[in-house]
Short mmCIF file of C-alpha atoms in Angstrom, two decimals:
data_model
loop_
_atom_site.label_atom_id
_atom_site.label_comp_id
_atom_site.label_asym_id
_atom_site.label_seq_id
_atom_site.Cartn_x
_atom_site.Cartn_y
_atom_site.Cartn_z
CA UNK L 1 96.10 101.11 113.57
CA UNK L 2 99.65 101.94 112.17
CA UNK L 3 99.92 103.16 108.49
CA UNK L 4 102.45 101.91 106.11
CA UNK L 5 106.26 102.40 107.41
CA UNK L 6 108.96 103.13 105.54
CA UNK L 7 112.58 103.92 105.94
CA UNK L 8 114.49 105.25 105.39
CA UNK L 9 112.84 108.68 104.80
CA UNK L 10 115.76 109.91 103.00
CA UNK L 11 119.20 108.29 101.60
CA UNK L 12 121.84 110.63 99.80
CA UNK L 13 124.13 107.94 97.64
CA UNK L 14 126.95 108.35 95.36
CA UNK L 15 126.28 107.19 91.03
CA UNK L 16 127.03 103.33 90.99
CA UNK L 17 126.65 102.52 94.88
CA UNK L 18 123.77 99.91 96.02
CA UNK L 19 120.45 101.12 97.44
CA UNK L 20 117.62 99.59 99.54
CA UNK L 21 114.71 100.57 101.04
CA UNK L 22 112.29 98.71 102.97
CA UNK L 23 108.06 99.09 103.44
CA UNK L 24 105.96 97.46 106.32
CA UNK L 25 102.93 97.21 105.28
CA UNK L 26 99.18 98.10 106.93
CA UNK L 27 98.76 94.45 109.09
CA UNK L 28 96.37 92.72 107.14
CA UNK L 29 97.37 93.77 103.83
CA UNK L 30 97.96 91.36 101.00
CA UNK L 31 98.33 93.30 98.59
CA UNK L 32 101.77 95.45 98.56
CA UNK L 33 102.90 98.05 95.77
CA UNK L 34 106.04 100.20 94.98
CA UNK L 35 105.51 103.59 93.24
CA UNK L 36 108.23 105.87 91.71
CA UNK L 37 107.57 109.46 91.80
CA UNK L 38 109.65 111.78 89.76
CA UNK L 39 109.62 115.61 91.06
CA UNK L 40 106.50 117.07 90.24
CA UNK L 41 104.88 114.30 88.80
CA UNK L 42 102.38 112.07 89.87
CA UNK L 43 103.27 108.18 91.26
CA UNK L 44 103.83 105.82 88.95
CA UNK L 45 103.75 101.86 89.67
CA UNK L 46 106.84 99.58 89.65
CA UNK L 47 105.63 96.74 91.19
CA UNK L 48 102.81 94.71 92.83
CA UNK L 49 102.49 91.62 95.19
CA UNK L 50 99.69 89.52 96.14
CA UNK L 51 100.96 88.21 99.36
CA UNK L 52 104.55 86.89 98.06
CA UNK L 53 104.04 86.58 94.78
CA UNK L 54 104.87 89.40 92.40
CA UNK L 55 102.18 89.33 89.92
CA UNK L 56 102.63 92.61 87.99
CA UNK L 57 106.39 94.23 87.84
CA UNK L 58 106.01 95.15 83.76
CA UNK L 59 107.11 98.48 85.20
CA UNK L 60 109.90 97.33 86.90
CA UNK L 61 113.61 97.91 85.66
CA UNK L 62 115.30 94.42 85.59
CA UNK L 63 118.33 95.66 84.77
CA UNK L 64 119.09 97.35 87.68
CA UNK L 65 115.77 97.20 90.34
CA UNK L 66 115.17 93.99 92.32
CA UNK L 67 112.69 93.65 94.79
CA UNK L 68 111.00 90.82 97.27
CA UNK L 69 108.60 89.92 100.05
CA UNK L 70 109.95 86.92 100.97
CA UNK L 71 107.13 85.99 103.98
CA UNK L 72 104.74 87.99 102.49
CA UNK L 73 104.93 91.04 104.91
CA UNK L 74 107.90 93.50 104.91
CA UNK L 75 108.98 94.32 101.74
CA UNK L 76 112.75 95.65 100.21
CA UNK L 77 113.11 97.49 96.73
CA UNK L 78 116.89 97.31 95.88
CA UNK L 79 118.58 99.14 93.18
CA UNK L 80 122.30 98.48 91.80
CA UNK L 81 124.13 100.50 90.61
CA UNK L 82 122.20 103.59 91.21
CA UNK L 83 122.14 106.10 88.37
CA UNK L 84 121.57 110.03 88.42
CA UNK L 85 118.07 109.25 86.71
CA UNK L 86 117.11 107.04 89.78
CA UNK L 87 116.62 110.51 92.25
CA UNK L 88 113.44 110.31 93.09
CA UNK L 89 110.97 109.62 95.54
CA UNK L 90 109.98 105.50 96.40
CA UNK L 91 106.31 105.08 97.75
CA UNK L 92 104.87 102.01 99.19
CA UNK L 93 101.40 101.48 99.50
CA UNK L 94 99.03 98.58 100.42
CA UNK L 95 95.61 97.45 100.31
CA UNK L 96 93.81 94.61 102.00
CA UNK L 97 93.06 92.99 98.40
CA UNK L 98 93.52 94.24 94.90
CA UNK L 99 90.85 95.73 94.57
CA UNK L 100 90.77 97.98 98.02
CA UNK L 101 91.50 101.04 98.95
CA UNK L 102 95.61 101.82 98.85
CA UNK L 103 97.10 103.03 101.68
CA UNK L 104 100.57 104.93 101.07
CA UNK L 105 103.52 105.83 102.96
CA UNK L 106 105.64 108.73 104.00
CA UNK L 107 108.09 107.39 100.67
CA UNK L 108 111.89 107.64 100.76
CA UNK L 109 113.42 110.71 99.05
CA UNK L 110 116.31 109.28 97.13
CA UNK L 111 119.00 111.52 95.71
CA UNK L 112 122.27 109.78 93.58
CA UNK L 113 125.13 112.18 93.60
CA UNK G 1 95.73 102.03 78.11
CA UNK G 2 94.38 104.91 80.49
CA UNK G 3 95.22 108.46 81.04
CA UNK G 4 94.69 110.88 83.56
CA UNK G 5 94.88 114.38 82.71
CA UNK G 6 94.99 117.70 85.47
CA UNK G 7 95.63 120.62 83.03
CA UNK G 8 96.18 122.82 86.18
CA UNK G 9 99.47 123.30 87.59
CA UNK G 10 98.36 125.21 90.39
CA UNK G 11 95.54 127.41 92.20
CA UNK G 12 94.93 129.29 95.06
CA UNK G 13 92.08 130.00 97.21
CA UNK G 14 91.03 132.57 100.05
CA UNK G 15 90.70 130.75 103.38
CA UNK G 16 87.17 130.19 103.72
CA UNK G 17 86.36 130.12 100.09
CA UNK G 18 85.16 127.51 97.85
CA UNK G 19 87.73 126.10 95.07
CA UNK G 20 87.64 123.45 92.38
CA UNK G 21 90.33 121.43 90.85
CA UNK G 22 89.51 119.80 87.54
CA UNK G 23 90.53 115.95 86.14
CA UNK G 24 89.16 114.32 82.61
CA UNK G 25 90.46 110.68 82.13
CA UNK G 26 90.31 108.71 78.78
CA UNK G 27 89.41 104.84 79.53
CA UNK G 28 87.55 102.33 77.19
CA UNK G 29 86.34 100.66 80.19
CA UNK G 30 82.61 101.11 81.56
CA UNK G 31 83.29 100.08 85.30
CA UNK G 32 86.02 101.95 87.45
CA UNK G 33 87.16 103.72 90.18
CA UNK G 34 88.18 107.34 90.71
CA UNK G 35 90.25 108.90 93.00
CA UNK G 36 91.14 112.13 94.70
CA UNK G 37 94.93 111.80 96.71
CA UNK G 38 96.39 114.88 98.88
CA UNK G 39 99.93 114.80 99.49
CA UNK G 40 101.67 117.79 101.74
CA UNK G 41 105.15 118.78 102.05
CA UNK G 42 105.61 115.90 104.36
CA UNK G 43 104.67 113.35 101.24
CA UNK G 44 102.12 110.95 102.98
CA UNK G 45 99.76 110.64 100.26
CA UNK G 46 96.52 110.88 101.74
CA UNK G 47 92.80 109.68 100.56
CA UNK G 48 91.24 112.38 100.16
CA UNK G 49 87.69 110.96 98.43
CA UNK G 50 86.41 107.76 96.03
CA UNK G 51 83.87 107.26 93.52
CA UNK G 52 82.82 104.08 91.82
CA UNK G 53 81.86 104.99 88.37
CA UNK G 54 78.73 103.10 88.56
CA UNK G 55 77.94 105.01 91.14
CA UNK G 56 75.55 108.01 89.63
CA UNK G 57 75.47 110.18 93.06
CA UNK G 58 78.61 111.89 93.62
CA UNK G 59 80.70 111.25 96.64
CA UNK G 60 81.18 113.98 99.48
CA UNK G 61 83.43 113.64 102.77
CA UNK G 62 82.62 116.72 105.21
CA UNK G 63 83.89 119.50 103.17
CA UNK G 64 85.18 117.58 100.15
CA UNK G 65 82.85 116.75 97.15
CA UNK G 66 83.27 115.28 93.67
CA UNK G 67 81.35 116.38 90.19
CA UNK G 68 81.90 113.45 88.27
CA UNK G 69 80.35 113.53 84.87
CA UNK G 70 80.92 110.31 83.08
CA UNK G 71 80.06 110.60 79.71
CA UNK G 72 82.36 113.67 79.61
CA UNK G 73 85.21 111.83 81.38
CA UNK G 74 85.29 114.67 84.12
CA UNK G 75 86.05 114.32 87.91
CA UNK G 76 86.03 117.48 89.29
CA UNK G 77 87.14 117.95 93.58
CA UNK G 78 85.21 120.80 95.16
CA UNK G 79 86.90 122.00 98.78
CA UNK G 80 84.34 124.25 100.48
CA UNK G 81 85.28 126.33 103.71
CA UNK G 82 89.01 126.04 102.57
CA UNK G 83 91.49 125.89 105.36
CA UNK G 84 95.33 126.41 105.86
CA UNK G 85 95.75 122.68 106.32
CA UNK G 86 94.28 121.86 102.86
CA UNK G 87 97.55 123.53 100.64
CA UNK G 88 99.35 120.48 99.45
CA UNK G 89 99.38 118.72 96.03
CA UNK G 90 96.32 116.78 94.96
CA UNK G 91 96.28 114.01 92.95
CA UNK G 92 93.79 112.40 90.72
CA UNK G 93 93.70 108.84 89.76
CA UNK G 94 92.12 106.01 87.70
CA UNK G 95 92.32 102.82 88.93
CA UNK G 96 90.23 99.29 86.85
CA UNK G 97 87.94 97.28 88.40
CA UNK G 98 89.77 93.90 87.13
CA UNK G 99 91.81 92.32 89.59
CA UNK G 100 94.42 92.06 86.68
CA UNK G 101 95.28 95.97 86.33
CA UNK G 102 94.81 97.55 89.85
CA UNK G 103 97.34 99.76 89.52
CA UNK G 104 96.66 103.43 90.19
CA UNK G 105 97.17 105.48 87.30
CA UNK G 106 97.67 109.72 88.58
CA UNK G 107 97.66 112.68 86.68
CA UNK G 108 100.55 115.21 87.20
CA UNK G 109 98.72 116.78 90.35
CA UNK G 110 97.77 120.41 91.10
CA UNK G 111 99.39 122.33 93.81
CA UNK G 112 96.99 124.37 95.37
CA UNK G 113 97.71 127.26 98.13
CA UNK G 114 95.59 128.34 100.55
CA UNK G 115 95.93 132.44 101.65
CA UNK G 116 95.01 133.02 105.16
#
């Protein structure tokens, strides 16, 4: 069974320019979540979907982050404009229901220049 | 709100030896889960273990086991017959029972080296 998939694994972006990345989640999995993880600190949640429906993105800033899962699958986390703060690294993760077992990915290392 | 708390920044341990990394958690809640995450160089965070807190026996996988004492908030990962493959960063994490807040919630993680 494949794991979660994401890409890309790293993205190197100037202060101000867009950013996306995109998660495929374990097949099966309704439940999808985005993480941020600053350097040397543990994940912290930005957003979760049940299926399509974003049902917890408290986390999530509006300002700048934007995120979907249109079909209820594949999911893209979008920020614009990137600022120097946003260098970090973006895990996906998903679970077969909320309250199983998540499954990460291999994140994407984002650095803003 | 919950908090998750690994007052170790790092630790190393003798290949072949035994090693413990520490967690304490605050939560009002009585039901929850407990987790203990590995994530290497290459970043795939990894399951390393779970406990269900009303669970009383604590959870082992192969050479991985868990001390969890509830009533002093403690979760405790013992790695016995350490290998080189076990240095990475472990993570421990809280997550609620309620559909509502399933979010994981980590502590800062321990980075733990292995010496051949």
């Amino acid at each position: 069974e494949a794991g979660v998939v994401q890409s890309p694994r790293y993205k190197i972006i100037e202060k101000k320019q867009p950013v996306a990345f995109w998660c495929n989640p374990i097949s099966g999995h309704n439940t999808l979540y985005w993480y941020l993880q600053n350097l040397g600190q543990g994940p912290e949640l930005l957003i979760r979907y049940e299926n399509e429906e974003a049902v917890d993105d408290s986390q999530l800033p509006k300002d700048r982050f934007s995120a979907e899962r249109l079909k209820g699958v594949d999911s893209t986390l979008k920020i614009q404009p990137a600022e120097l703060g946003d260098s970090a690294v973006y895990l996906c993760a998903s679970s077969k229901a909320t309250r199983d077992t998540q499954y990460f990915g291999p994140g994407t290392r984002l650095t803003v220049l | 709100a919950q908090t998750v708390t690994q007052s170790q920044p790092e630790m190393s341990v003798q290949e072949a030896e035994t090693v413990t990394l520490s967690c304490t958690y605050d939560t009002s809640e009585s039901d929850y889960y407990l987790f203990w995450y590995k994530q290497p160089p290459s970043r795939q965070m990894i399951l390393v273990i779970r406990q269900e807190a009303y669970k009383q026996q604590n959870a082992t996988e192969n050479r991985f086991s868990v001390n969890f004492q509830k009533a002093a908030k403690s979760f405790s990962l013992k790695i016995s017959d350490s290998q080189l493959g076990d240095a990475a960063m472990y993570f421990c994490a809280y997550r609620s029972v309620t559909g509502a807040n399933s979010k994981l919630t980590f502590g800062k993680g321990i980075t733990l080296s292995v010496r051949p």
